[in-house]
Tab-separated table of C-alpha atoms and ligand atoms in Angstrom:
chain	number	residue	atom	x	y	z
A	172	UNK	CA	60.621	102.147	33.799
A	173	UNK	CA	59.215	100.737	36.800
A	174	UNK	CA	59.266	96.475	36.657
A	175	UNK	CA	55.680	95.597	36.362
A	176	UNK	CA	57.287	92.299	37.417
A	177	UNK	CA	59.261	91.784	40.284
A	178	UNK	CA	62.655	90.343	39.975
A	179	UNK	CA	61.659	86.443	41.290
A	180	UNK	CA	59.201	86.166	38.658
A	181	UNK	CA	61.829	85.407	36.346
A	182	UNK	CA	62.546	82.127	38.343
A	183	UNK	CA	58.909	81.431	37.654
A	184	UNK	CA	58.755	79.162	34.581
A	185	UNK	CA	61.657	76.861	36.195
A	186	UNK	CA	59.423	76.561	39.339
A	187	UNK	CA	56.414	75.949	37.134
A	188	UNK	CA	58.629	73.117	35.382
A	189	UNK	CA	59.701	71.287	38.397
A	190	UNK	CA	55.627	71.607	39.835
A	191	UNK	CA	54.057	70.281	36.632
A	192	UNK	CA	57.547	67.632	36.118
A	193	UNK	CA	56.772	66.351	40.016
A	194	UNK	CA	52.999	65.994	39.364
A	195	UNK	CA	53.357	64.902	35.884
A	196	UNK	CA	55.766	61.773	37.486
A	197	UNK	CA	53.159	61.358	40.343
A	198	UNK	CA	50.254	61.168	37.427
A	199	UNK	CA	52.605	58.774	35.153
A	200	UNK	CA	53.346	56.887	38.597
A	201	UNK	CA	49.318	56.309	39.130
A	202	UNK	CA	49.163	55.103	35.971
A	203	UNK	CA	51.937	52.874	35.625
A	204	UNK	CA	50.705	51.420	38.961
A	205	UNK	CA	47.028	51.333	38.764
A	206	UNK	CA	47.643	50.742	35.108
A	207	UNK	CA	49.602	47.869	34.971
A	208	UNK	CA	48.304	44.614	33.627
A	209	UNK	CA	47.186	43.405	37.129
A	210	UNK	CA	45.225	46.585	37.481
A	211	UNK	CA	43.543	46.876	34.156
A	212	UNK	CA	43.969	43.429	33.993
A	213	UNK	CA	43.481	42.436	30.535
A	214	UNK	CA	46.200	41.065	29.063
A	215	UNK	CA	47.583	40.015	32.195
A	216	UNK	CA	49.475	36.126	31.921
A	217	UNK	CA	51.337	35.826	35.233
A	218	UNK	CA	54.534	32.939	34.932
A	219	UNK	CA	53.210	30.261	36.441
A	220	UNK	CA	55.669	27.830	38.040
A	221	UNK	CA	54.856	25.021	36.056
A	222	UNK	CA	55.008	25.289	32.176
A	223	UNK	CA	51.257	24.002	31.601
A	224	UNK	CA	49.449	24.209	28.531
A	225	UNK	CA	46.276	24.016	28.328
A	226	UNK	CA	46.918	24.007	24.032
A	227	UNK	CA	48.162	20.824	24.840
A	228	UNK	CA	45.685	19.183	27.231
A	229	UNK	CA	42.607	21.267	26.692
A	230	UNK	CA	43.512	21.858	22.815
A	231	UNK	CA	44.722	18.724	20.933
A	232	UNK	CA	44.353	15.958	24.045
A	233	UNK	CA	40.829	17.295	23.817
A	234	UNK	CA	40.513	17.485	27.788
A	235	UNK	CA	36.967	18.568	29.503
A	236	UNK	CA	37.598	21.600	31.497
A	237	UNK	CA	35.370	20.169	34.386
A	238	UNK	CA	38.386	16.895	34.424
A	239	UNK	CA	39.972	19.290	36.406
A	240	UNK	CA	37.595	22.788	37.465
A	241	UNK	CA	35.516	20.286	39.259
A	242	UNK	CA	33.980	22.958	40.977
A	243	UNK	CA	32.770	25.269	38.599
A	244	UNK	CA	28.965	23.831	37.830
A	245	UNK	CA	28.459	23.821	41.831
A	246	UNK	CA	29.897	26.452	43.354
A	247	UNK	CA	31.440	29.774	43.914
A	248	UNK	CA	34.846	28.439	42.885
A	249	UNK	CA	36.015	26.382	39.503
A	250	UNK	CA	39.143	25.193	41.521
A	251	UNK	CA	42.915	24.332	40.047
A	252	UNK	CA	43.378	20.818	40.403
A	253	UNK	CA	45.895	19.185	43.045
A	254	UNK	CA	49.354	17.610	41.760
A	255	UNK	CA	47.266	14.228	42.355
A	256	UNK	CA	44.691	15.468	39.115
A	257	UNK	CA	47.680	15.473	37.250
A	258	UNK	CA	49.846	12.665	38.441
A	259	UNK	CA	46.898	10.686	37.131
A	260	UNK	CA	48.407	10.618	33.751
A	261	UNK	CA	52.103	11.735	34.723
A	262	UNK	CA	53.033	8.673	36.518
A	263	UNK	CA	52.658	7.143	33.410
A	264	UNK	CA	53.681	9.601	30.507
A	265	UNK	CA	56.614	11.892	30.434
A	266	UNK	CA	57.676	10.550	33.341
A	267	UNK	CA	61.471	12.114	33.072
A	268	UNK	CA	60.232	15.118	32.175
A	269	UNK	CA	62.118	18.427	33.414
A	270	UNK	CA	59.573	20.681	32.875
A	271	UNK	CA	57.106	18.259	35.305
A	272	UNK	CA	60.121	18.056	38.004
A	273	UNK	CA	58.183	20.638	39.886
A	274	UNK	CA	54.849	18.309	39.319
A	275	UNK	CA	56.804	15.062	40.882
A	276	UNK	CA	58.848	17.088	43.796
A	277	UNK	CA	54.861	18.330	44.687
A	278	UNK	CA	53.774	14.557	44.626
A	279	UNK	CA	56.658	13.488	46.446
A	280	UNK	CA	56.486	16.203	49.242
A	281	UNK	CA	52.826	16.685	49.421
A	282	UNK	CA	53.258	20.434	48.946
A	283	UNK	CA	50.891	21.823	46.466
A	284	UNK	CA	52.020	23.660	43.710
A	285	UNK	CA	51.567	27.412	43.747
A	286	UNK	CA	49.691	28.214	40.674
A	287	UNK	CA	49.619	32.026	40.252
A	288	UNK	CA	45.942	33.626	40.127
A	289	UNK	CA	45.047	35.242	36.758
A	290	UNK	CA	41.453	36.180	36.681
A	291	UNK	CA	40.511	37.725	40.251
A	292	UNK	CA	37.655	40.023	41.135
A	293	UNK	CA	38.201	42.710	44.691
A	294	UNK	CA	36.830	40.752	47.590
A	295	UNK	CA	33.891	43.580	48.170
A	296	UNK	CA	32.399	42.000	45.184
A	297	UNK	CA	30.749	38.642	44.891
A	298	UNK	CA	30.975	35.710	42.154
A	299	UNK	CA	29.715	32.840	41.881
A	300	UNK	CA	30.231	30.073	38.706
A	301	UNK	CA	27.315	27.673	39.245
A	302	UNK	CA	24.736	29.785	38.273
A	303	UNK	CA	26.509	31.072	35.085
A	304	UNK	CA	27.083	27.549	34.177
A	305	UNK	CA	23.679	26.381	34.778
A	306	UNK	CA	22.585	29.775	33.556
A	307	UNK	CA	24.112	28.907	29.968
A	308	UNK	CA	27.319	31.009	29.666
A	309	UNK	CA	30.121	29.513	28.407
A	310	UNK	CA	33.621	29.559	29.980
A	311	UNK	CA	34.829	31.617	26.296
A	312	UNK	CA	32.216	34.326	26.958
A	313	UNK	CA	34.356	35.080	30.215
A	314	UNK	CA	38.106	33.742	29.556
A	315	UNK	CA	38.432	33.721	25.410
A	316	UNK	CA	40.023	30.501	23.810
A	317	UNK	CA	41.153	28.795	26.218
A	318	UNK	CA	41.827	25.664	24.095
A	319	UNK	CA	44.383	27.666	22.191
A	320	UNK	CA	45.990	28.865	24.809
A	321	UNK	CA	49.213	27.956	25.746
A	322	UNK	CA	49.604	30.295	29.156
A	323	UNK	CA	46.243	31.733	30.354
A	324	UNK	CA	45.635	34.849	29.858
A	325	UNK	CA	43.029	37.274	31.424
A	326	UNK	CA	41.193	38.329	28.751
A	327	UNK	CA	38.128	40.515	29.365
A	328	UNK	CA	38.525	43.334	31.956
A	329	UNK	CA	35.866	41.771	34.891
A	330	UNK	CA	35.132	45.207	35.835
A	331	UNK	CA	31.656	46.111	37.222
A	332	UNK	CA	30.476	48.029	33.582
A	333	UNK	CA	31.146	44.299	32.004
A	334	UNK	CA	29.537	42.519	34.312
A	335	UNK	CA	26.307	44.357	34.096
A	336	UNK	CA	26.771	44.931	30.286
A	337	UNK	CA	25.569	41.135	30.254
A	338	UNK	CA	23.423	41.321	33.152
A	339	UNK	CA	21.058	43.580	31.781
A	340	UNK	CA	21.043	41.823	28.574
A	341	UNK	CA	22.017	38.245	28.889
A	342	UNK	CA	20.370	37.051	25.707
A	343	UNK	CA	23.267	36.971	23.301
A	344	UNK	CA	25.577	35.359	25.648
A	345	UNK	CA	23.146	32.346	26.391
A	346	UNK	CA	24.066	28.221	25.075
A	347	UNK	CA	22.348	25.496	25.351
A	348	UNK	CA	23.938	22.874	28.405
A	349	UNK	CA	25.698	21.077	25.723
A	350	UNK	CA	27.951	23.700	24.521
A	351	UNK	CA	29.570	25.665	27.943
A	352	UNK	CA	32.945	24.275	27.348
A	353	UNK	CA	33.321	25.083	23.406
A	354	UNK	CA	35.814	27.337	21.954
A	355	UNK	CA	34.910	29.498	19.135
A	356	UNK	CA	31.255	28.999	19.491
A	357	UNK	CA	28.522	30.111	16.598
A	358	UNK	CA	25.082	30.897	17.683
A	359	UNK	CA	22.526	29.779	15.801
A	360	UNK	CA	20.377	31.573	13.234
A	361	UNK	CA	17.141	31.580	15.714
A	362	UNK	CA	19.500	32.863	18.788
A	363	UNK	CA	16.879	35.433	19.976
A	364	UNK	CA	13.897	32.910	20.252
A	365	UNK	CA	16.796	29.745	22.182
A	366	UNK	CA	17.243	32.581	24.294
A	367	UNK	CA	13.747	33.831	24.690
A	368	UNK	CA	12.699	30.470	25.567
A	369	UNK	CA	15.692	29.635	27.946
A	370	UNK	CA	14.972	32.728	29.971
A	371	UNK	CA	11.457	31.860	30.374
A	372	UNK	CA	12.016	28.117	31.036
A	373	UNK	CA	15.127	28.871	33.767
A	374	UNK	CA	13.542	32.198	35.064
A	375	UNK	CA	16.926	33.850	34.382
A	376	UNK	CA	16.954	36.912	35.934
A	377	UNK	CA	20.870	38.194	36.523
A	378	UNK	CA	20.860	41.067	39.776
A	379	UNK	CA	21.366	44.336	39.040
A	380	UNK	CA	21.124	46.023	41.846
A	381	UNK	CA	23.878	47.474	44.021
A	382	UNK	CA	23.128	44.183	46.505
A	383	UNK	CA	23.392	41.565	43.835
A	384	UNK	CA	27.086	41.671	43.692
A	385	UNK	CA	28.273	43.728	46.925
A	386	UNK	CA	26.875	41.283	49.658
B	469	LIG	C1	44.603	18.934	32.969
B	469	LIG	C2	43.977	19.902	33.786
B	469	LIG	C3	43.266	21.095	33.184
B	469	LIG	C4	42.311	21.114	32.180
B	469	LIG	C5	41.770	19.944	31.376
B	469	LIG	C6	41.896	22.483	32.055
B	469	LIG	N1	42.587	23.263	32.922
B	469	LIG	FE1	42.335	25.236	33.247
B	469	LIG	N2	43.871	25.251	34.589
B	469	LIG	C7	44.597	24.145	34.972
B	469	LIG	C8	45.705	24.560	35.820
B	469	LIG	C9	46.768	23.661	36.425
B	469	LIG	C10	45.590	25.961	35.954
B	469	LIG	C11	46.506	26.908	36.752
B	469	LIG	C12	47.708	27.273	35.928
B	469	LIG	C13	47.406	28.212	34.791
B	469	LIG	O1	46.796	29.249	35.022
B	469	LIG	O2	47.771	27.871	33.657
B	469	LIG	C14	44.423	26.354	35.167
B	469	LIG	C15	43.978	27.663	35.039
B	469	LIG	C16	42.823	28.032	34.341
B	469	LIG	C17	42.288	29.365	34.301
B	469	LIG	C18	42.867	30.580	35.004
B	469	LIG	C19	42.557	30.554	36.467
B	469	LIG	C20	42.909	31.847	37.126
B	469	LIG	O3	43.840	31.860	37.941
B	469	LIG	O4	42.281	32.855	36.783
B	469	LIG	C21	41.175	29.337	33.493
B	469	LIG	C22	40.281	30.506	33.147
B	469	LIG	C23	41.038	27.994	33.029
B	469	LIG	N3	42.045	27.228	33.560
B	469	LIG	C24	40.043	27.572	32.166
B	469	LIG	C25	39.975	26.317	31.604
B	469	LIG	C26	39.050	25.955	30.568
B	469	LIG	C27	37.998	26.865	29.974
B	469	LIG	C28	39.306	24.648	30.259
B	469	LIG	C29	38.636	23.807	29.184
B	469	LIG	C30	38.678	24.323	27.835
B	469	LIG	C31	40.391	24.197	31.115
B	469	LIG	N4	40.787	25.249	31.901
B	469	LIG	C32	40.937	22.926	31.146
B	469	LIG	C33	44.341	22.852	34.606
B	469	LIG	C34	43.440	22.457	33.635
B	470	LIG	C1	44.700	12.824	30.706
B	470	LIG	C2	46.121	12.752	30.869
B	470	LIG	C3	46.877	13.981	31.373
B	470	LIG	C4	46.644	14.732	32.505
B	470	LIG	C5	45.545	14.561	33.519
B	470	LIG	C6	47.688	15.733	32.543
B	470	LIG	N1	48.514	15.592	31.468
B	470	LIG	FE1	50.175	16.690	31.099
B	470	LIG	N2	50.455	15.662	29.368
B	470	LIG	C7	49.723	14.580	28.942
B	470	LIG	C8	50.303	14.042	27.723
B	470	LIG	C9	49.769	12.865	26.925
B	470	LIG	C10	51.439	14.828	27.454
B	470	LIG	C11	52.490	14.640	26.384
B	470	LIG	C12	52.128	15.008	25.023
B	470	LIG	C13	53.347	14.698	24.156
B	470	LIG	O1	53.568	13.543	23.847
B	470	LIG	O2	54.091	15.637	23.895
B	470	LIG	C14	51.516	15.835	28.516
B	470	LIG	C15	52.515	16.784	28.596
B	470	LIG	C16	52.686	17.651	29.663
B	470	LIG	C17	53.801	18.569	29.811
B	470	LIG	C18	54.942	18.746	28.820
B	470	LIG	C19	56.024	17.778	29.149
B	470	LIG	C20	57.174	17.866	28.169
B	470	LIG	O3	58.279	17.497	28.558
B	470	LIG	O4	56.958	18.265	27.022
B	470	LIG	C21	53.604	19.252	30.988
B	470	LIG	C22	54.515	20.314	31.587
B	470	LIG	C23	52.384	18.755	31.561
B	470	LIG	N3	51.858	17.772	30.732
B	470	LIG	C24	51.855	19.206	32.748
B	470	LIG	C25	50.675	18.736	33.300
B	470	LIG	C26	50.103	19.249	34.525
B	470	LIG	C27	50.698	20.362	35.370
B	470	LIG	C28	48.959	18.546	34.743
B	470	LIG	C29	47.989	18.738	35.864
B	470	LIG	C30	47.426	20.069	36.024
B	470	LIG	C31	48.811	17.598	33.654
B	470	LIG	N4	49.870	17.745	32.801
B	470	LIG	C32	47.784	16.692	33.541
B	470	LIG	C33	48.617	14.067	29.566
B	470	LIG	C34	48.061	14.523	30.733
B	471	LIG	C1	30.263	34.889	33.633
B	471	LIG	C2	31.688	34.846	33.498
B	471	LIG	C3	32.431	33.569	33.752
B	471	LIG	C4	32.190	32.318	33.209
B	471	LIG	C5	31.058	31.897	32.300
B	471	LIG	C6	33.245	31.466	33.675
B	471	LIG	N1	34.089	32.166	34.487
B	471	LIG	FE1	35.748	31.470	35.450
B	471	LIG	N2	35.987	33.273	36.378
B	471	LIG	C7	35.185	34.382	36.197
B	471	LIG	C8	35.545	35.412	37.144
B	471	LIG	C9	34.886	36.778	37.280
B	471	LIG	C10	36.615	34.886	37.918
B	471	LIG	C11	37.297	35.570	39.097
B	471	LIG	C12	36.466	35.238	40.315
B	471	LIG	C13	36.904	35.812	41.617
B	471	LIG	O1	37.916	36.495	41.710
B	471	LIG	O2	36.210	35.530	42.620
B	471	LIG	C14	36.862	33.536	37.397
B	471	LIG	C15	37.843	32.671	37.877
B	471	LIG	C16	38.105	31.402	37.363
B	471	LIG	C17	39.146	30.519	37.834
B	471	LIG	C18	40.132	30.820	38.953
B	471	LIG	C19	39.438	30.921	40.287
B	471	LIG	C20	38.559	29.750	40.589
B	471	LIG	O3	37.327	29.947	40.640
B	471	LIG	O4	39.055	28.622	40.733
B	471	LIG	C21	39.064	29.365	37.087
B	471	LIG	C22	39.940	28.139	37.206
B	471	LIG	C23	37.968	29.527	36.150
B	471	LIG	N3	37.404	30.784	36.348
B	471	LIG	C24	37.558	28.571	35.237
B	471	LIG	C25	36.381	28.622	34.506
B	471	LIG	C26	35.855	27.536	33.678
B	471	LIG	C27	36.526	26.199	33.460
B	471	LIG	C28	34.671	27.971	33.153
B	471	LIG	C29	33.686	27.212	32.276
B	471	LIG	C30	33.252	25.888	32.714
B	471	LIG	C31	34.460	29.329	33.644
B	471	LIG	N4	35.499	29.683	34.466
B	471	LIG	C32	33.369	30.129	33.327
B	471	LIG	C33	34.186	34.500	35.262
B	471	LIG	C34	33.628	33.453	34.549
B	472	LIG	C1	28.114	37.032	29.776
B	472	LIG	C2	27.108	37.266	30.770
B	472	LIG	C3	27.473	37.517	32.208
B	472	LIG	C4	28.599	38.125	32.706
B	472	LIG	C5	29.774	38.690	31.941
B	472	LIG	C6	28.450	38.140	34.136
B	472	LIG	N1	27.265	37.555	34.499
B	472	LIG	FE1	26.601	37.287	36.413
B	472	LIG	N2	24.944	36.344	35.691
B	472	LIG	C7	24.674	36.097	34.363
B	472	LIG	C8	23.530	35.232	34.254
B	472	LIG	C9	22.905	34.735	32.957
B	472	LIG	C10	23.129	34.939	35.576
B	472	LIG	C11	22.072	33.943	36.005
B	472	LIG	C12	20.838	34.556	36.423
B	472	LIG	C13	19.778	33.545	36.775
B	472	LIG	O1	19.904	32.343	36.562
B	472	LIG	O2	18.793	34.054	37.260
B	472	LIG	C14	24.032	35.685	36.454
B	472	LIG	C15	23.927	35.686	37.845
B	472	LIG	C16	24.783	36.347	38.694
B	472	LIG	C17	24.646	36.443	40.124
B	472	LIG	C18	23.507	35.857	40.940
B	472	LIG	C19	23.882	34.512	41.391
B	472	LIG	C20	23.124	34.084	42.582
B	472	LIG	O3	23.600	33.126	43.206
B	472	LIG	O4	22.119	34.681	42.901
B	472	LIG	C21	25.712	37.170	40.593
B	472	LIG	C22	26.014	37.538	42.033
B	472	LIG	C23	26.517	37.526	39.454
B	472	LIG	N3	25.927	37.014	38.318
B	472	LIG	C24	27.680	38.255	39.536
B	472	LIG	C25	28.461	38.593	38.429
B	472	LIG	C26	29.681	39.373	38.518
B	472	LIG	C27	30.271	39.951	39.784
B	472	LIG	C28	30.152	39.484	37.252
B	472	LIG	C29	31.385	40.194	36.769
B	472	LIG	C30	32.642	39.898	37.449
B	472	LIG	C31	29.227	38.778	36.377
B	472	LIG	N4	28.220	38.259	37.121
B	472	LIG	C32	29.382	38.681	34.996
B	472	LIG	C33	25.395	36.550	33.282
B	472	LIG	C34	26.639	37.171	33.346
B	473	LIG	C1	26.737	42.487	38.346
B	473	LIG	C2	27.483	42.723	39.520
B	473	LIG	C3	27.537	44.116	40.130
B	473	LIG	C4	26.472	44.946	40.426
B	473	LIG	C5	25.001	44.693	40.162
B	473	LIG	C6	27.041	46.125	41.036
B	473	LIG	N1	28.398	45.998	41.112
B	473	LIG	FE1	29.703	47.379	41.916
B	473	LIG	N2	31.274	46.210	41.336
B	473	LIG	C7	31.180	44.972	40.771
B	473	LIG	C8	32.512	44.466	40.522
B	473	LIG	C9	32.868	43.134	39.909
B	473	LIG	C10	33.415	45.459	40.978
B	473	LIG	C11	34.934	45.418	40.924
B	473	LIG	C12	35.372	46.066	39.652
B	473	LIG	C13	36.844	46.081	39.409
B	473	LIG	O1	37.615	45.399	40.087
B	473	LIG	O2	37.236	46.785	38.475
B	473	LIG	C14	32.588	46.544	41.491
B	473	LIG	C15	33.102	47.735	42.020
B	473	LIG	C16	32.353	48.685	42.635
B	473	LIG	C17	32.891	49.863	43.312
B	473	LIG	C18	34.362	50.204	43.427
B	473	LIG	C19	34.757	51.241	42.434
B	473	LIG	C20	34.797	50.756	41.050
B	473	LIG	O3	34.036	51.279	40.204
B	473	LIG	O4	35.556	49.833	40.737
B	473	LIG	C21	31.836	50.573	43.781
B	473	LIG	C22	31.889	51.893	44.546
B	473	LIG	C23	30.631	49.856	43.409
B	473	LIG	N3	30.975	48.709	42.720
B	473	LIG	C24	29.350	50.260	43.701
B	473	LIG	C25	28.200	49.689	43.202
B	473	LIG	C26	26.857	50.251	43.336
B	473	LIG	C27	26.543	51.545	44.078
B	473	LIG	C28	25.999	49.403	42.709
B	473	LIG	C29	24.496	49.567	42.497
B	473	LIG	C30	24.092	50.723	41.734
B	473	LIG	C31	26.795	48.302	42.178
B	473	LIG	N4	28.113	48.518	42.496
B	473	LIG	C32	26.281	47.216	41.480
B	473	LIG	C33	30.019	44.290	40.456
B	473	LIG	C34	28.742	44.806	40.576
């Protein structure tokens, strides 16, 4: 009987094997790079090199944020605050500390600490706090509970879809000026007509074209 296959056929499924196992670990590999926390991003909490918490400071020492983001109602950039910010209280508490050695080796040498980045956006793609602040979005709406937090952690995925999921309907994400900085925040009853009003009043009107956010 004449072989309707040819002899090297046979080899055929072991080829197939190795193709699909070689692409298969170059798909896995895309996703285990591309898909790791500082690609998806949420969930990412970098170690940071010292062992802040802002539990502790923000959380039961009751902190403002803005004691230390001083930049975040007027401009791009919140800011992390120098080793002078906190040196303000630590030349006076804890002072023998081991976890603030790196703290007082940064005060003595005048070499800043190097916080690690969490939350970070690609630099095609422009942010800017102030108006957000002044728009009436609360730091929670962006970065979750921060007050309970005892290493930051990026919490909502920044991606282009979630910023114009708000942008196109800012309403339920609005506060009065009062409330930015609260953690586990209740609108009121009458939400829609605050918001209706503070639209009209600020002449909120968040971009949503292309050029709003790629500059
Ligand atoms: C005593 C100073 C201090 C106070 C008060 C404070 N922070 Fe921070 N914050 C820091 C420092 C230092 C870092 C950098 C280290 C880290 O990420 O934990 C930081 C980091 C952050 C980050 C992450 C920045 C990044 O890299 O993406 C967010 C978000 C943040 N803070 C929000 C807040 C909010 C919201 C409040 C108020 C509820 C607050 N912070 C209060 C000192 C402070
Ligand atoms: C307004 C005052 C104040 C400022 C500003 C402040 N802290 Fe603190 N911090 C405290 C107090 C009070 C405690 C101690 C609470 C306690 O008794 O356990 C503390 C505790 C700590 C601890 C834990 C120390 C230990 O041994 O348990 C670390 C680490 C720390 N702070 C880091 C920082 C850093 C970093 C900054 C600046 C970004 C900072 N703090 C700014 C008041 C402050
Ligand atoms: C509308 C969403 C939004 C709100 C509201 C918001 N943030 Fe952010 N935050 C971001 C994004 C997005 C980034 C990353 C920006 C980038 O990479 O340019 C960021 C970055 C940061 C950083 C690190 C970089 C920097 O700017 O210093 C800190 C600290 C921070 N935010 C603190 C705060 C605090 C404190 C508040 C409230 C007072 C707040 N943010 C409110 C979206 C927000
Ligand atoms: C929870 C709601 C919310 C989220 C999330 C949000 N924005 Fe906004 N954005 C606003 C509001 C409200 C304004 C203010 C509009 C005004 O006052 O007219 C605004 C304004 C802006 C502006 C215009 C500021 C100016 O100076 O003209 C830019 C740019 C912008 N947002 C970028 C972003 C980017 C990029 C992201 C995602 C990383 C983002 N926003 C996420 C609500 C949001
Ligand atoms: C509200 C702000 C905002 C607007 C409006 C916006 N973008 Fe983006 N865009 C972003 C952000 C933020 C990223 C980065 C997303 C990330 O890192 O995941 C991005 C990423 C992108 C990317 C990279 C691929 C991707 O999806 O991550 C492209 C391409 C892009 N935008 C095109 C556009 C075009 C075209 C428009 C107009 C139709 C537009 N954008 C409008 C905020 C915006």
């Amino acid at each position: 009987m004449a072989q309707i296959f040819p002899k090297w056929t046979n080899a055929l499924p072991t080829i197939l094997l190795i193709v699909v196992l070689a692409g298969g670990g170059a798909i896995t590999g895309f996703f285990w790079y591309f898909g790791s926390p500082e690609y998806t991003d949420v969930g990412y909490q970098p170690v940071q090199p010292v062992d802040y918490s802002h539990k502790l400071h923000a959380g039961e020492l009751g902190m403002d944020c803005r004691y230390c983001h001083t930049g975040v109602e007027t401009g791009p950039i919140a800011g992390v605050p120098p080793t002078q910010t906190c040196m303000n209280c630590h030349t006076l508490v804890k002072t023998d500390s081991k976890k603030l050695e790196r703290i007082r080796d940064s005060w003595a040498t005048g070499k800043p600490v190097k916080w690690v980045r969490v939350n970070k956006i690609p630099d095609y793609a422009y942010f800017d706090h102030s108006p957000h602040i002044a728009a009436g979005v609360g730091c929670e709406t962006c970065h979750g509970d921060v007050r309970n937090m005892e290493k930051i952690t990026q919490v909502e995925p920044l991606s282009m879809g979630w910023c114009l999921d708000c942008h196109r309907n800012p309403a339920p994400n609005l506060r009065p000026a009062s409330e930015i900085t609260t953690m586990n925040y209740i609108p009121p009853a009458n939400q829609a007509t605050f918001a209706a009003q503070r639209i009209k009043d600020k002449k909120i009107k968040p971009p949503i074209t292309c050029s709003g956010c790629h500059r």
